[in-house]
Short mmCIF file of C-alpha atoms (C1' of nucleotides) in Angstrom, two decimals:
data_model
loop_
_atom_site.label_atom_id
_atom_site.label_comp_id
_atom_site.label_asym_id
_atom_site.label_seq_id
_atom_site.Cartn_x
_atom_site.Cartn_y
_atom_site.Cartn_z
CA MET W 1 -30.32 -11.62 6.17
CA ASP W 2 -30.59 -8.46 8.46
CA LYS W 3 -33.19 -6.88 6.02
CA GLY W 4 -34.50 -3.89 7.20
CA GLY W 5 -32.13 -2.32 9.76
CA LYS W 6 -29.82 -0.46 7.48
CA GLY W 7 -27.88 1.89 9.68
CA GLY W 8 -30.84 3.28 11.92
CA LEU W 9 -29.27 4.08 15.15
CA HIS W 10 -31.76 4.54 17.87
CA LYS W 11 -34.03 7.39 17.14
CA SER W 12 -35.68 9.01 20.11
CA LYS W 13 -37.12 5.72 21.46
CA MET W 14 -36.54 6.41 25.00
CA LYS W 15 -39.48 5.75 27.46
CA SER W 16 -39.18 6.21 31.24
CA ARG W 17 -41.74 3.60 31.88
CA ARG W 18 -40.59 1.02 34.74
CA THR W 19 -40.51 -2.25 33.02
CA ALA W 20 -38.34 -3.94 35.49
CA ARG W 21 -40.64 -6.58 36.89
CA LYS W 22 -39.38 -9.12 34.35
CA SER W 23 -35.77 -8.80 35.44
CA ARG W 24 -34.06 -11.95 36.42
CA THR W 25 -30.71 -11.88 38.00
CA SER W 26 -28.60 -14.79 37.21
CA LYS W 27 -26.71 -17.11 39.33
CA THR W 28 -23.43 -15.47 38.69
CA ARG W 29 -24.76 -11.94 39.12
CA ALA W 30 -26.35 -12.86 42.36
CA SER W 31 -23.39 -12.93 44.45
CA LEU W 32 -22.54 -9.47 43.48
CA SER W 33 -23.56 -6.18 45.44
CA GLU W 34 -27.07 -6.05 45.23
CA ALA W 35 -27.22 -2.50 46.28
CA ALA W 36 -24.88 -1.20 43.35
CA GLY W 37 -27.06 -3.05 41.04
CA LYS W 38 -30.01 -1.14 42.16
CA THR W 39 -28.00 1.99 41.57
CA ILE W 40 -27.61 0.95 38.13
CA ASP W 41 -31.42 0.04 37.66
CA LEU W 42 -32.60 3.60 38.92
CA MET W 43 -30.37 5.72 36.73
CA GLY W 44 -31.53 4.60 33.21
CA THR W 45 -34.49 4.66 30.93
CA THR W 46 -36.02 1.75 29.22
CA ALA W 47 -36.33 1.16 25.50
CA ARG W 48 -38.32 -1.60 23.47
CA TYR W 49 -36.53 -3.21 20.44
CA LYS W 50 -38.17 -5.23 17.68
CA ARG W 51 -36.60 -8.43 16.37
CA THR W 52 -33.78 -7.80 14.15
CA GLU W 53 -33.40 -4.18 15.26
CA LYS W 54 -29.94 -2.73 16.22
CA LEU W 55 -29.29 -1.37 19.59
CA PHE W 56 -25.67 -0.18 18.34
CA ASN W 57 -23.17 -0.48 15.68
CA GLU W 58 -19.61 -1.32 15.66
CA GLY W 59 -17.89 1.82 15.78
CA ASP W 60 -20.66 3.83 17.21
CA LYS W 61 -19.60 6.17 20.22
CA ALA W 62 -20.46 4.12 23.39
CA ALA W 63 -22.81 6.66 25.01
CA TYR W 64 -24.68 4.08 27.03
CA ILE W 65 -24.51 0.79 28.72
CA TYR W 66 -27.41 -1.52 28.43
CA LYS W 67 -29.17 -3.93 30.81
CA VAL W 68 -31.22 -6.65 29.09
CA GLU W 69 -34.84 -6.67 31.06
CA SER W 70 -36.50 -9.11 28.57
CA GLY W 71 -36.07 -10.95 25.49
CA CYS W 72 -32.80 -11.55 23.91
CA ILE W 73 -29.82 -9.59 22.42
CA LYS W 74 -26.84 -10.81 20.36
CA THR W 75 -23.59 -9.07 20.25
CA TYR W 76 -21.22 -10.08 17.20
CA ASN W 77 -18.81 -8.90 15.06
CA ARG W 78 -18.47 -9.22 11.01
CA LEU W 79 -15.81 -11.07 9.75
CA LYS W 80 -14.45 -11.79 6.21
CA GLY W 81 -17.05 -13.28 3.59
CA ASP W 82 -20.42 -12.27 5.14
CA ARG W 83 -19.46 -14.55 8.00
CA ARG W 84 -20.15 -13.41 11.48
CA HIS W 85 -18.83 -14.16 15.02
CA ILE W 86 -21.53 -13.76 17.65
CA ARG W 87 -19.94 -13.16 21.13
CA ALA W 88 -22.91 -13.92 23.24
CA PHE W 89 -26.64 -14.00 23.45
CA HIS W 90 -27.67 -11.71 26.38
CA LEU W 91 -30.58 -12.63 28.59
CA PRO W 92 -32.53 -10.56 31.08
CA GLY W 93 -30.25 -9.52 33.84
CA ASP W 94 -27.13 -9.44 31.65
CA TYR W 95 -25.17 -6.10 31.00
CA ILE W 96 -23.98 -4.97 27.73
CA GLY W 97 -21.04 -2.65 27.20
CA LEU W 98 -19.92 -2.18 30.66
CA GLU W 99 -16.36 -2.70 30.12
CA SER W 100 -14.78 0.67 29.50
CA HIS W 101 -14.31 1.65 25.54
CA THR W 102 -15.28 5.00 24.10
CA VAL W 103 -16.54 3.19 20.84
CA HIS W 104 -18.46 0.11 20.64
CA ASP W 105 -16.20 -2.89 19.22
CA CYS W 106 -19.24 -5.01 18.21
CA ILE W 107 -22.84 -4.72 16.83
CA ALA W 108 -25.88 -5.48 19.13
CA ASP W 109 -29.18 -6.68 17.49
CA ALA W 110 -32.45 -7.78 19.37
CA ILE W 111 -33.26 -11.46 18.42
CA ALA W 112 -36.57 -11.30 20.09
CA PRO W 113 -38.76 -8.45 20.78
CA SER W 114 -36.84 -7.01 23.96
CA VAL W 115 -37.01 -4.38 26.76
CA VAL W 116 -33.47 -2.99 27.74
CA ARG W 117 -32.46 -0.38 30.04
CA LEU W 118 -29.98 2.50 28.88
CA ILE W 119 -27.74 3.90 31.28
CA ASN W 120 -25.68 6.93 30.55
CA LYS W 121 -22.00 5.84 30.53
CA LYS W 122 -20.51 9.07 31.45
CA GLN W 123 -22.82 9.54 34.22
CA LEU W 124 -22.19 6.15 35.42
CA MET W 125 -18.65 6.22 35.48
CA ALA W 126 -18.73 9.66 37.25
CA ARG W 127 -20.65 8.12 39.86
CA ALA W 128 -18.52 5.32 40.03
CA ASN W 129 -15.47 7.63 40.70
CA SER W 130 -16.71 8.34 44.23
CA ASP W 131 -18.88 5.17 44.84
CA ILE W 132 -16.77 2.10 45.65
CA ALA W 133 -19.45 -0.32 45.91
CA LEU W 134 -20.54 0.55 42.33
CA LEU W 135 -16.90 0.36 41.11
CA LYS W 136 -16.72 -2.96 42.65
CA PHE W 137 -19.93 -4.09 41.14
CA ILE W 138 -18.68 -2.71 37.75
CA LEU W 139 -15.49 -4.97 38.53
CA GLY W 140 -17.50 -8.13 39.26
CA VAL W 141 -19.60 -7.90 35.92
CA THR W 142 -16.49 -7.45 34.01
CA SER W 143 -14.64 -10.25 35.72
CA SER W 144 -17.67 -12.60 35.09
CA GLU W 145 -17.58 -11.57 31.58
CA LEU W 146 -13.92 -12.41 31.31
CA MET W 147 -14.59 -15.79 32.73
CA ARG W 148 -17.66 -16.24 30.50
CA THR W 149 -15.36 -15.51 27.37
CA ARG W 150 -12.79 -17.86 28.38
CA ASP W 151 -15.13 -20.76 28.67
CA HIS W 152 -16.35 -19.86 25.38
CA LYS W 153 -12.95 -19.65 24.08
CA ALA W 154 -12.40 -23.11 25.33
CA LEU W 155 -15.43 -24.33 23.73
CA LEU W 156 -14.03 -23.54 20.25
CA LEU W 157 -11.13 -25.87 20.66
CA LYS W 158 -13.70 -28.97 21.06
CA ASP W 159 -15.26 -30.70 18.25
CA ALA W 160 -18.72 -29.88 16.95
CA GLU W 161 -20.79 -32.23 19.01
CA SER W 162 -19.00 -31.29 21.81
CA ARG W 163 -19.67 -27.41 21.12
CA ILE W 164 -23.41 -28.00 20.72
CA ALA W 165 -23.69 -30.16 23.88
CA THR W 166 -21.99 -27.57 25.81
CA PHE W 167 -24.33 -24.83 24.17
CA LEU W 168 -27.37 -26.68 24.99
CA LEU W 169 -26.39 -27.34 28.34
CA GLU W 170 -25.71 -23.46 28.83
CA ILE W 171 -28.98 -22.25 27.42
CA ALA W 172 -30.75 -24.79 29.60
CA ASP W 173 -28.77 -23.38 32.57
CA ARG W 174 -29.58 -19.95 31.88
CA ASP W 175 -33.41 -20.47 31.06
CA SER W 176 -35.82 -20.47 34.11
CA ARG W 177 -38.17 -22.74 32.53
CA ARG W 178 -38.80 -26.31 33.40
CA GLY W 179 -38.89 -28.69 30.57
CA LYS W 180 -38.79 -27.16 27.44
CA ILE W 181 -36.05 -24.71 26.77
CA GLY W 182 -36.54 -21.63 24.80
CA MET W 183 -33.86 -21.24 21.83
CA PRO W 184 -34.79 -17.81 20.38
CA MET W 185 -31.94 -17.71 17.82
CA VAL W 186 -32.08 -19.39 14.55
CA ARG W 187 -29.67 -22.43 13.12
CA GLN W 188 -27.42 -19.72 11.58
CA GLU W 189 -27.01 -17.62 14.83
CA ILE W 190 -26.07 -20.84 16.71
CA ALA W 191 -23.72 -21.80 14.34
CA ASP W 192 -21.99 -18.06 14.24
CA HIS W 193 -21.81 -18.56 17.85
CA LEU W 194 -20.13 -22.04 18.14
CA GLY W 195 -17.79 -21.48 14.97
CA LEU W 196 -19.71 -23.95 12.67
CA THR W 197 -21.91 -23.86 9.57
CA PHE W 198 -25.83 -24.03 9.89
CA GLU W 199 -25.88 -27.39 8.23
CA THR W 200 -23.51 -28.99 10.80
CA VAL W 201 -25.85 -27.67 13.54
CA SER W 202 -28.72 -29.13 11.76
CA ARG W 203 -27.22 -32.40 11.45
CA ILE W 204 -25.78 -32.80 14.99
CA LEU W 205 -29.16 -31.40 16.47
CA TRP W 206 -30.75 -34.01 14.39
CA ARG W 207 -28.37 -36.74 15.38
CA LEU W 208 -28.90 -35.80 19.19
CA GLU W 209 -32.82 -36.32 18.76
CA ARG W 210 -32.34 -39.62 16.98
CA SER W 211 -30.60 -40.95 19.80
CA ARG W 212 -33.08 -39.76 22.27
CA ILE W 213 -30.75 -37.32 24.09
CA ILE W 214 -32.92 -34.38 23.10
CA ALA W 215 -36.45 -33.61 21.46
CA LEU W 216 -37.10 -30.67 19.14
CA PRO W 217 -40.94 -30.08 19.41
CA GLU W 218 -40.68 -26.89 17.93
CA ARG W 219 -38.03 -24.99 16.02
CA HIS W 220 -37.19 -22.78 18.93
CA ASP W 221 -37.81 -25.07 21.71
CA VAL W 222 -35.35 -27.92 23.18
CA VAL W 223 -36.24 -30.37 25.70
CA ILE W 224 -33.11 -32.26 27.30
CA LYS W 225 -33.95 -35.88 27.85
CA ASN W 226 -30.79 -37.21 28.76
CA ALA W 227 -28.83 -34.66 30.53
CA THR W 228 -26.06 -37.28 31.66
CA ALA W 229 -25.33 -38.14 28.23
CA LEU W 230 -25.12 -34.63 26.96
CA LYS W 231 -22.78 -33.49 29.85
CA ARG W 232 -20.58 -36.53 28.68
CA MET W 233 -20.70 -35.25 25.20
CA SER W 234 -19.88 -31.65 26.19
CA ALA W 235 -16.28 -32.58 28.33
CA MET F 1 6.42 -33.54 28.86
CA ASP F 2 6.50 -31.77 31.98
CA LYS F 3 9.27 -33.82 33.56
CA GLY F 4 10.12 -32.81 37.26
CA GLY F 5 7.49 -30.44 38.64
CA LYS F 6 5.22 -32.93 39.94
CA GLY F 7 3.09 -31.29 42.37
CA GLY F 8 5.61 -28.93 43.85
CA LEU F 9 3.83 -25.75 45.10
CA HIS F 10 6.19 -23.03 45.77
CA LYS F 11 7.95 -23.53 48.79
CA SER F 12 9.81 -20.91 50.78
CA LYS F 13 11.11 -19.21 47.52
CA MET F 14 10.20 -15.59 48.37
CA LYS F 15 13.12 -13.23 48.29
CA SER F 16 12.82 -9.51 49.09
CA ARG F 17 15.52 -8.76 46.43
CA ARG F 18 14.39 -5.79 44.17
CA THR F 19 14.59 -6.55 40.83
CA ALA F 20 12.37 -4.27 39.19
CA ARG F 21 14.82 -2.63 36.89
CA LYS F 22 13.70 -4.78 33.59
CA SER F 23 10.08 -4.14 34.18
CA ARG F 24 8.82 -3.03 30.83
CA THR F 25 5.22 -1.35 30.75
CA SER F 26 3.43 -2.53 27.65
CA LYS F 27 1.51 -0.28 25.48
CA THR F 28 -1.94 -1.07 26.84
CA ARG F 29 -0.92 -0.88 30.35
CA ALA F 30 0.61 2.69 29.58
CA SER F 31 -2.78 4.11 29.62
CA LEU F 32 -3.63 3.14 32.89
CA SER F 33 -2.98 4.69 36.24
CA GLU F 34 0.67 4.67 36.94
CA ALA F 35 0.26 5.65 40.50
CA ALA F 36 -1.83 2.58 41.38
CA GLY F 37 0.52 0.47 39.40
CA LYS F 38 3.28 1.53 41.65
CA THR F 39 1.24 0.84 44.60
CA ILE F 40 0.87 -2.62 43.35
CA ASP F 41 4.83 -2.98 42.86
CA LEU F 42 5.87 -1.89 46.20
CA MET F 43 3.74 -4.20 47.93
CA GLY F 44 5.16 -7.70 46.89
CA THR F 45 8.27 -9.68 46.85
CA THR F 46 9.83 -11.20 44.11
CA ALA F 47 10.73 -14.84 43.35
CA ARG F 48 12.62 -16.37 40.49
CA TYR F 49 11.22 -19.46 38.39
CA LYS F 50 13.21 -21.91 36.23
CA ARG F 51 12.22 -22.95 32.96
CA THR F 52 9.28 -25.54 33.09
CA GLU F 53 8.77 -24.53 37.05
CA LYS F 54 5.16 -24.11 38.10
CA LEU F 55 3.87 -21.02 39.64
CA PHE F 56 0.68 -22.34 40.63
CA ASN F 57 -1.57 -25.25 39.64
CA GLU F 58 -5.12 -25.42 38.93
CA GLY F 59 -7.17 -25.64 41.91
CA ASP F 60 -4.41 -23.99 44.23
CA LYS F 61 -5.86 -21.27 46.59
CA ALA F 62 -5.30 -18.08 45.06
CA ALA F 63 -3.20 -16.45 47.42
CA TYR F 64 -1.23 -14.24 45.38
CA ILE F 65 -1.38 -11.96 42.34
CA TYR F 66 1.68 -12.42 39.92
CA LYS F 67 3.30 -9.53 38.02
CA VAL F 68 5.92 -10.77 35.48
CA GLU F 69 9.26 -8.67 35.74
CA SER F 70 11.32 -10.66 33.30
CA GLY F 71 11.27 -14.01 31.40
CA CYS F 72 7.76 -15.59 30.14
CA ILE F 73 4.91 -17.46 31.90
CA LYS F 74 2.40 -19.37 30.25
CA THR F 75 -1.14 -20.10 31.60
CA TYR F 76 -2.99 -22.87 30.76
CA ASN F 77 -5.42 -25.56 31.13
CA ARG F 78 -5.43 -29.57 30.49
CA LEU F 79 -7.83 -30.82 28.07
CA LYS F 80 -8.99 -34.16 27.12
CA GLY F 81 -6.18 -36.56 25.89
CA ASP F 82 -3.09 -34.99 27.18
CA ARG F 83 -4.15 -31.77 25.08
CA ARG F 84 -3.57 -28.53 26.60
CA HIS F 85 -4.93 -25.09 25.86
CA ILE F 86 -2.44 -22.34 26.50
CA ARG F 87 -4.48 -19.00 27.48
CA ALA F 88 -1.49 -16.72 27.13
CA PHE F 89 2.16 -16.23 27.06
CA HIS F 90 2.86 -13.41 29.82
CA LEU F 91 5.72 -11.04 29.54
CA PRO F 92 7.30 -8.39 31.57
CA GLY F 93 4.62 -5.98 32.73
CA ASP F 94 1.84 -8.50 32.55
CA TYR F 95 -0.59 -9.28 35.62
CA ILE F 96 -1.49 -12.93 36.36
CA GLY F 97 -4.63 -13.68 38.49
CA LEU F 98 -5.84 -10.06 39.23
CA GLU F 99 -9.47 -11.15 38.21
CA SER F 100 -11.01 -12.10 41.72
CA HIS F 101 -11.06 -15.80 42.12
CA THR F 102 -10.55 -17.68 45.31
CA VAL F 103 -9.03 -20.51 43.64
CA HIS F 104 -6.65 -20.73 40.38
CA ASP F 105 -8.60 -22.01 37.26
CA CYS F 106 -5.58 -22.64 35.51
CA ILE F 107 -1.90 -23.60 35.81
CA ALA F 108 1.07 -21.34 35.24
CA ASP F 109 4.57 -22.41 34.17
CA ALA F 110 7.74 -20.44 33.53
CA ILE F 111 8.89 -21.05 29.91
CA ALA F 112 11.98 -19.53 30.26
CA PRO F 113 13.82 -18.45 33.38
CA SER F 114 11.76 -15.62 35.06
CA VAL F 115 11.53 -13.06 37.74
CA VAL F 116 8.00 -12.54 39.14
CA ARG F 117 6.72 -10.08 41.64
CA LEU F 118 4.06 -12.15 44.38
CA ILE F 119 1.73 -9.53 45.68
CA ASN F 120 -0.60 -10.84 48.60
CA LYS F 121 -4.16 -11.03 47.25
CA LYS F 122 -5.91 -10.35 50.55
CA GLN F 123 -4.06 -7.50 51.37
CA LEU F 124 -4.28 -5.89 47.98
CA MET F 125 -8.08 -6.43 48.06
CA ALA F 126 -8.34 -5.01 51.31
CA ARG F 127 -6.44 -2.09 50.40
CA ALA F 128 -8.64 -1.56 47.05
CA ASN F 129 -11.66 -1.44 49.28
CA SER F 130 -10.57 2.38 50.50
CA ASP F 131 -8.25 3.28 47.35
CA ILE F 132 -10.41 4.11 44.36
CA ALA F 133 -7.51 4.62 42.09
CA LEU F 134 -6.28 1.18 43.00
CA LEU F 135 -9.67 -0.35 41.98
CA LYS F 136 -10.02 1.50 38.90
CA PHE F 137 -6.54 0.28 38.05
CA ILE F 138 -7.45 -3.37 38.87
CA LEU F 139 -10.71 -2.76 36.55
CA GLY F 140 -8.40 -1.45 33.76
CA VAL F 141 -6.24 -4.54 33.89
CA THR F 142 -9.28 -6.90 33.90
CA SER F 143 -10.94 -4.90 31.06
CA SER F 144 -7.60 -5.29 28.84
CA GLU F 145 -7.40 -8.81 29.90
CA LEU F 146 -10.99 -9.23 28.50
CA MET F 147 -10.14 -7.54 25.29
CA ARG F 148 -7.28 -9.67 24.84
CA THR F 149 -9.25 -12.83 25.39
CA ARG F 150 -11.80 -11.70 22.95
CA ASP F 151 -9.19 -11.00 20.32
CA HIS F 152 -7.90 -14.60 20.98
CA LYS F 153 -11.10 -16.08 20.73
CA ALA F 154 -11.63 -14.27 17.17
CA LEU F 155 -8.29 -16.08 16.14
CA LEU F 156 -9.56 -19.36 16.92
CA LEU F 157 -12.20 -18.86 13.91
CA LYS F 158 -9.49 -18.23 11.53
CA ASP F 159 -7.41 -20.63 9.31
CA ALA F 160 -4.31 -22.14 10.21
CA GLU F 161 -2.31 -19.79 8.16
CA SER F 162 -3.99 -16.53 9.50
CA ARG F 163 -3.48 -17.71 13.27
CA ILE F 164 0.21 -18.18 12.77
CA ALA F 165 0.41 -14.78 10.93
CA THR F 166 -1.56 -12.95 13.46
CA PHE F 167 0.41 -14.46 16.30
CA LEU F 168 3.73 -13.79 15.02
CA LEU F 169 2.49 -10.20 14.58
CA GLU F 170 1.50 -10.22 18.07
CA ILE F 171 4.71 -11.43 19.59
CA ALA F 172 6.60 -8.99 17.40
CA ASP F 173 4.48 -6.19 18.65
CA ARG F 174 5.17 -7.16 22.28
CA ASP F 175 8.92 -7.79 21.79
CA SER F 176 10.86 -4.53 22.33
CA ARG F 177 13.82 -5.77 20.29
CA ARG F 178 14.08 -4.37 16.39
CA GLY F 179 14.50 -7.27 14.04
CA LYS F 180 14.88 -10.42 15.53
CA ILE F 181 11.82 -11.37 17.49
CA GLY F 182 12.56 -13.64 20.73
CA MET F 183 9.87 -16.67 20.48
CA PRO F 184 10.86 -18.65 23.70
CA MET F 185 8.16 -21.24 23.33
CA VAL F 186 8.57 -24.33 21.56
CA ARG F 187 6.23 -25.55 18.55
CA GLN F 188 4.03 -27.58 20.64
CA GLU F 189 3.45 -24.52 22.84
CA ILE F 190 2.54 -22.36 19.89
CA ALA F 191 0.21 -24.99 18.61
CA ASP F 192 -1.78 -25.31 22.01
CA HIS F 193 -1.90 -21.58 22.14
CA LEU F 194 -3.55 -21.33 18.65
CA GLY F 195 -5.47 -24.86 18.62
CA LEU F 196 -3.46 -26.67 15.91
CA THR F 197 -0.80 -29.49 15.93
CA PHE F 198 2.91 -28.90 16.17
CA GLU F 199 3.13 -30.20 12.69
CA THR F 200 0.79 -27.88 11.02
CA VAL F 201 2.78 -25.17 12.89
CA SER F 202 5.95 -26.35 11.68
CA ARG F 203 4.80 -26.66 8.11
CA ILE F 204 3.21 -23.21 8.00
CA LEU F 205 6.24 -21.60 9.46
CA TRP F 206 8.36 -23.48 6.82
CA ARG F 207 5.76 -22.12 4.10
CA LEU F 208 6.37 -18.39 5.30
CA GLU F 209 9.76 -18.95 5.32
CA ARG F 210 10.26 -20.30 1.94
CA SER F 211 7.81 -17.58 0.50
CA ARG F 212 10.51 -15.02 2.08
CA ILE F 213 7.86 -13.51 4.36
CA ILE F 214 9.76 -14.44 7.46
CA ALA F 215 13.01 -16.03 8.45
CA LEU F 216 13.94 -18.43 10.95
CA PRO F 217 17.86 -18.04 11.74
CA GLU F 218 17.21 -19.91 15.31
CA ARG F 219 14.74 -22.13 16.81
CA HIS F 220 13.51 -19.42 19.04
CA ASP F 221 13.91 -16.57 16.68
CA VAL F 222 12.01 -14.94 13.90
CA VAL F 223 12.78 -12.31 11.63
CA ILE F 224 9.52 -10.58 10.07
CA LYS F 225 10.78 -9.56 6.27
CA ASN F 226 7.39 -8.80 4.81
CA ALA F 227 5.16 -7.25 7.53
CA THR F 228 2.44 -6.11 4.94
CA ALA F 229 1.94 -9.93 3.72
CA LEU F 230 1.56 -10.98 7.10
CA LYS F 231 -0.99 -8.58 8.04
CA ARG F 232 -2.76 -9.51 4.80
CA MET F 233 -2.77 -12.97 5.76
CA SER F 234 -3.78 -12.49 9.39
CA ALA F 235 -7.04 -10.78 8.52
"C1'" DC P 1 29.17 -39.01 22.32
"C1'" DG P 2 24.79 -41.04 23.52
"C1'" DT P 3 20.34 -40.27 24.62
"C1'" DG P 4 16.11 -37.64 24.84
"C1'" DT P 5 13.60 -33.66 22.99
"C1'" DC P 6 12.41 -30.73 19.45
"C1'" DA P 7 11.54 -30.32 14.75
"C1'" DT P 8 10.92 -31.44 10.00
"C1'" DT P 9 8.99 -33.93 6.48
"C1'" DG P 10 5.85 -37.30 4.18
"C1'" DA P 11 1.55 -40.42 3.70
"C1'" DT P 12 -2.95 -41.04 4.80
"C1'" DA P 13 -7.33 -40.34 6.99
"C1'" DT P 14 -11.28 -37.63 8.52
"C1'" DG P 15 -14.55 -34.01 10.39
"C1'" DG P 16 -16.76 -30.48 8.90
"C1'" DC P 17 -17.30 -27.14 5.17
"C1'" DT P 18 -19.05 -26.25 0.70
"C1'" DC P 19 -22.46 -26.83 -2.78
"C1'" DA P 20 -27.06 -28.42 -4.17
"C1'" DA P 21 -31.80 -29.65 -3.94
"C1'" DG P 22 -35.78 -30.03 -1.86
"C1'" DT P 23 -39.09 -29.22 2.29
"C1'" DT P 24 -41.15 -26.75 5.77
"C1'" DT P 25 -42.17 -22.58 8.51
"C1'" DT P 26 -42.91 -17.73 8.84
"C1'" DG P 27 -44.35 -13.22 7.33
"C1'" DT P 28 -47.14 -10.40 4.65
"C1'" DG P 29 -50.47 -8.03 1.81
"C1'" DG P 30 -54.56 -8.79 -0.43
"C1'" DC T 1 -57.88 -16.13 6.73
"C1'" DC T 2 -55.63 -17.19 2.52
"C1'" DA T 3 -52.16 -17.24 -1.01
"C1'" DC T 4 -47.83 -16.67 -2.06
"C1'" DA T 5 -43.03 -15.32 -1.40
"C1'" DA T 6 -39.10 -15.41 1.49
"C1'" DA T 7 -36.67 -17.28 5.21
"C1'" DA T 8 -35.30 -20.93 7.75
"C1'" DC T 9 -34.28 -25.90 7.64
"C1'" DT T 10 -33.03 -30.70 6.41
"C1'" DT T 11 -30.62 -33.80 3.75
"C1'" DG T 12 -27.13 -35.62 0.56
"C1'" DA T 13 -22.57 -36.21 -2.00
"C1'" DG T 14 -18.14 -34.93 -2.51
"C1'" DC T 15 -13.88 -32.28 -1.14
"C1'" DC T 16 -10.54 -29.76 1.38
"C1'" DA T 17 -7.71 -28.21 5.59
"C1'" DT T 18 -6.07 -29.83 9.20
"C1'" DA T 19 -5.36 -34.15 12.04
"C1'" DT T 20 -3.22 -38.18 12.68
"C1'" DC T 21 0.37 -41.71 12.03
"C1'" DA T 22 4.94 -42.70 11.00
"C1'" DA T 23 9.91 -42.15 10.07
"C1'" DT T 24 13.88 -39.19 10.21
"C1'" DG T 25 16.93 -35.46 11.17
"C1'" DA T 26 19.25 -31.74 14.46
"C1'" DC T 27 20.39 -29.93 18.39
"C1'" DA T 28 21.34 -29.76 23.59
"C1'" DC T 29 22.91 -31.76 27.68
"C1'" DG T 30 24.81 -34.67 30.75
#
DNA sequence: CGTGTCATTGATATGGCTCAAGTTTTGTGG
DNA sequence: CCACAAAACTTGAGCCATATCAATGACACG
């Protein structure tokens, strides 16, 4: 796993090219101040990351906050025995590292080719010191993140089937496309996110497919054929 | 379980008596703006709650934020099959409900006789609209809460022994008393907090006692006799 | 001093993990 | 574009940690 990206912190990979067109604001974010969001968007520069490339490592000084513009980023921690805990898969519109720390407390890798906006944290926080709207925006994002984390914690108390049903409904909800749902992460990553093994993930996905609740036309695509059943299982 | 407190929302139990003397500021909170904290403390009124009494129910309009001044409050959700998930045990100095919701997304009960400060949320938020220091304080508390929630999520990926070791170290860290650590919650509540059954909690506590790592002189007191061993197990 | 709650302890069941092949897909260099 | 290696995935069998079921013991309180 993780071949290549040894300790390679971002070199001089900044480009000022404006690549904001694909930015999709999620439902949760939509309720937050749009103006303050724009303030943030205008501040940074964008960078491209290849699959498996690191945005930052655990312990790195947290100099930037990151906004995903396209692709998918995972944030995770290493655990005992080459196990990992994936906190979240970040899709376009998501912010990473907005909660105040001086040092990153997790690792962030691109799991698909991604464009990310980097905003200087010191600069942003200085601005927030006199910009109430911006500060409220940051509070809003942090608050949403707290809720998401609570939901994910609750998920870890359910059985394997419920976890996967919940996960599928969540990615379906976040993916704009109708019909096929993009699932850019591999089985091992789903497992690390849900606190399961990849064998269990594989077995349960197969079980769901056999019972016609989902279809798996491609490794990275799911079709939800019976959302009602999935919702029932996820409870 | 939960005999008595049917749906009894707080009646007219406000008293303006100042009961702040026992308030203890935890380490995490200490780094946050003291002035803004005082602003909050001056705003509310205090109320007393008996053991098992409800502060609020899931679905209640979130009219107040709560600051624990003495005692211990649990916040939790009901799950399928009369199971519950206890989010946190709140000790003196902790804030409850500061993250913005219009409706409470959990239940809060006193697990020991407690004094709690109630601050009108609308009033507080109105004030925060023009008080940057207060807003930053709220962001700080929310941010700490996010970190705590992340830590607790990570805990749920460990095995039963690690969870209990981590839990014991955490309550030891939060309890000021030297030696004996107060553990006001019953076994079932520890289990509901750690995602275990009370039988497993009981068995593991006994195992730790047998191996001289802890002592359990009373049902609600623990003595940590070998913190090093506990720390090793908690990893 | 009896009744209910909480805790301890034992016996058994089981969901998901581990280990082990074998298969399919993806990526890479020629 | 093909061949080959590596990575990802599927499937099976057995096992283990923790849940579940069950019985008993110890307080605490009216």
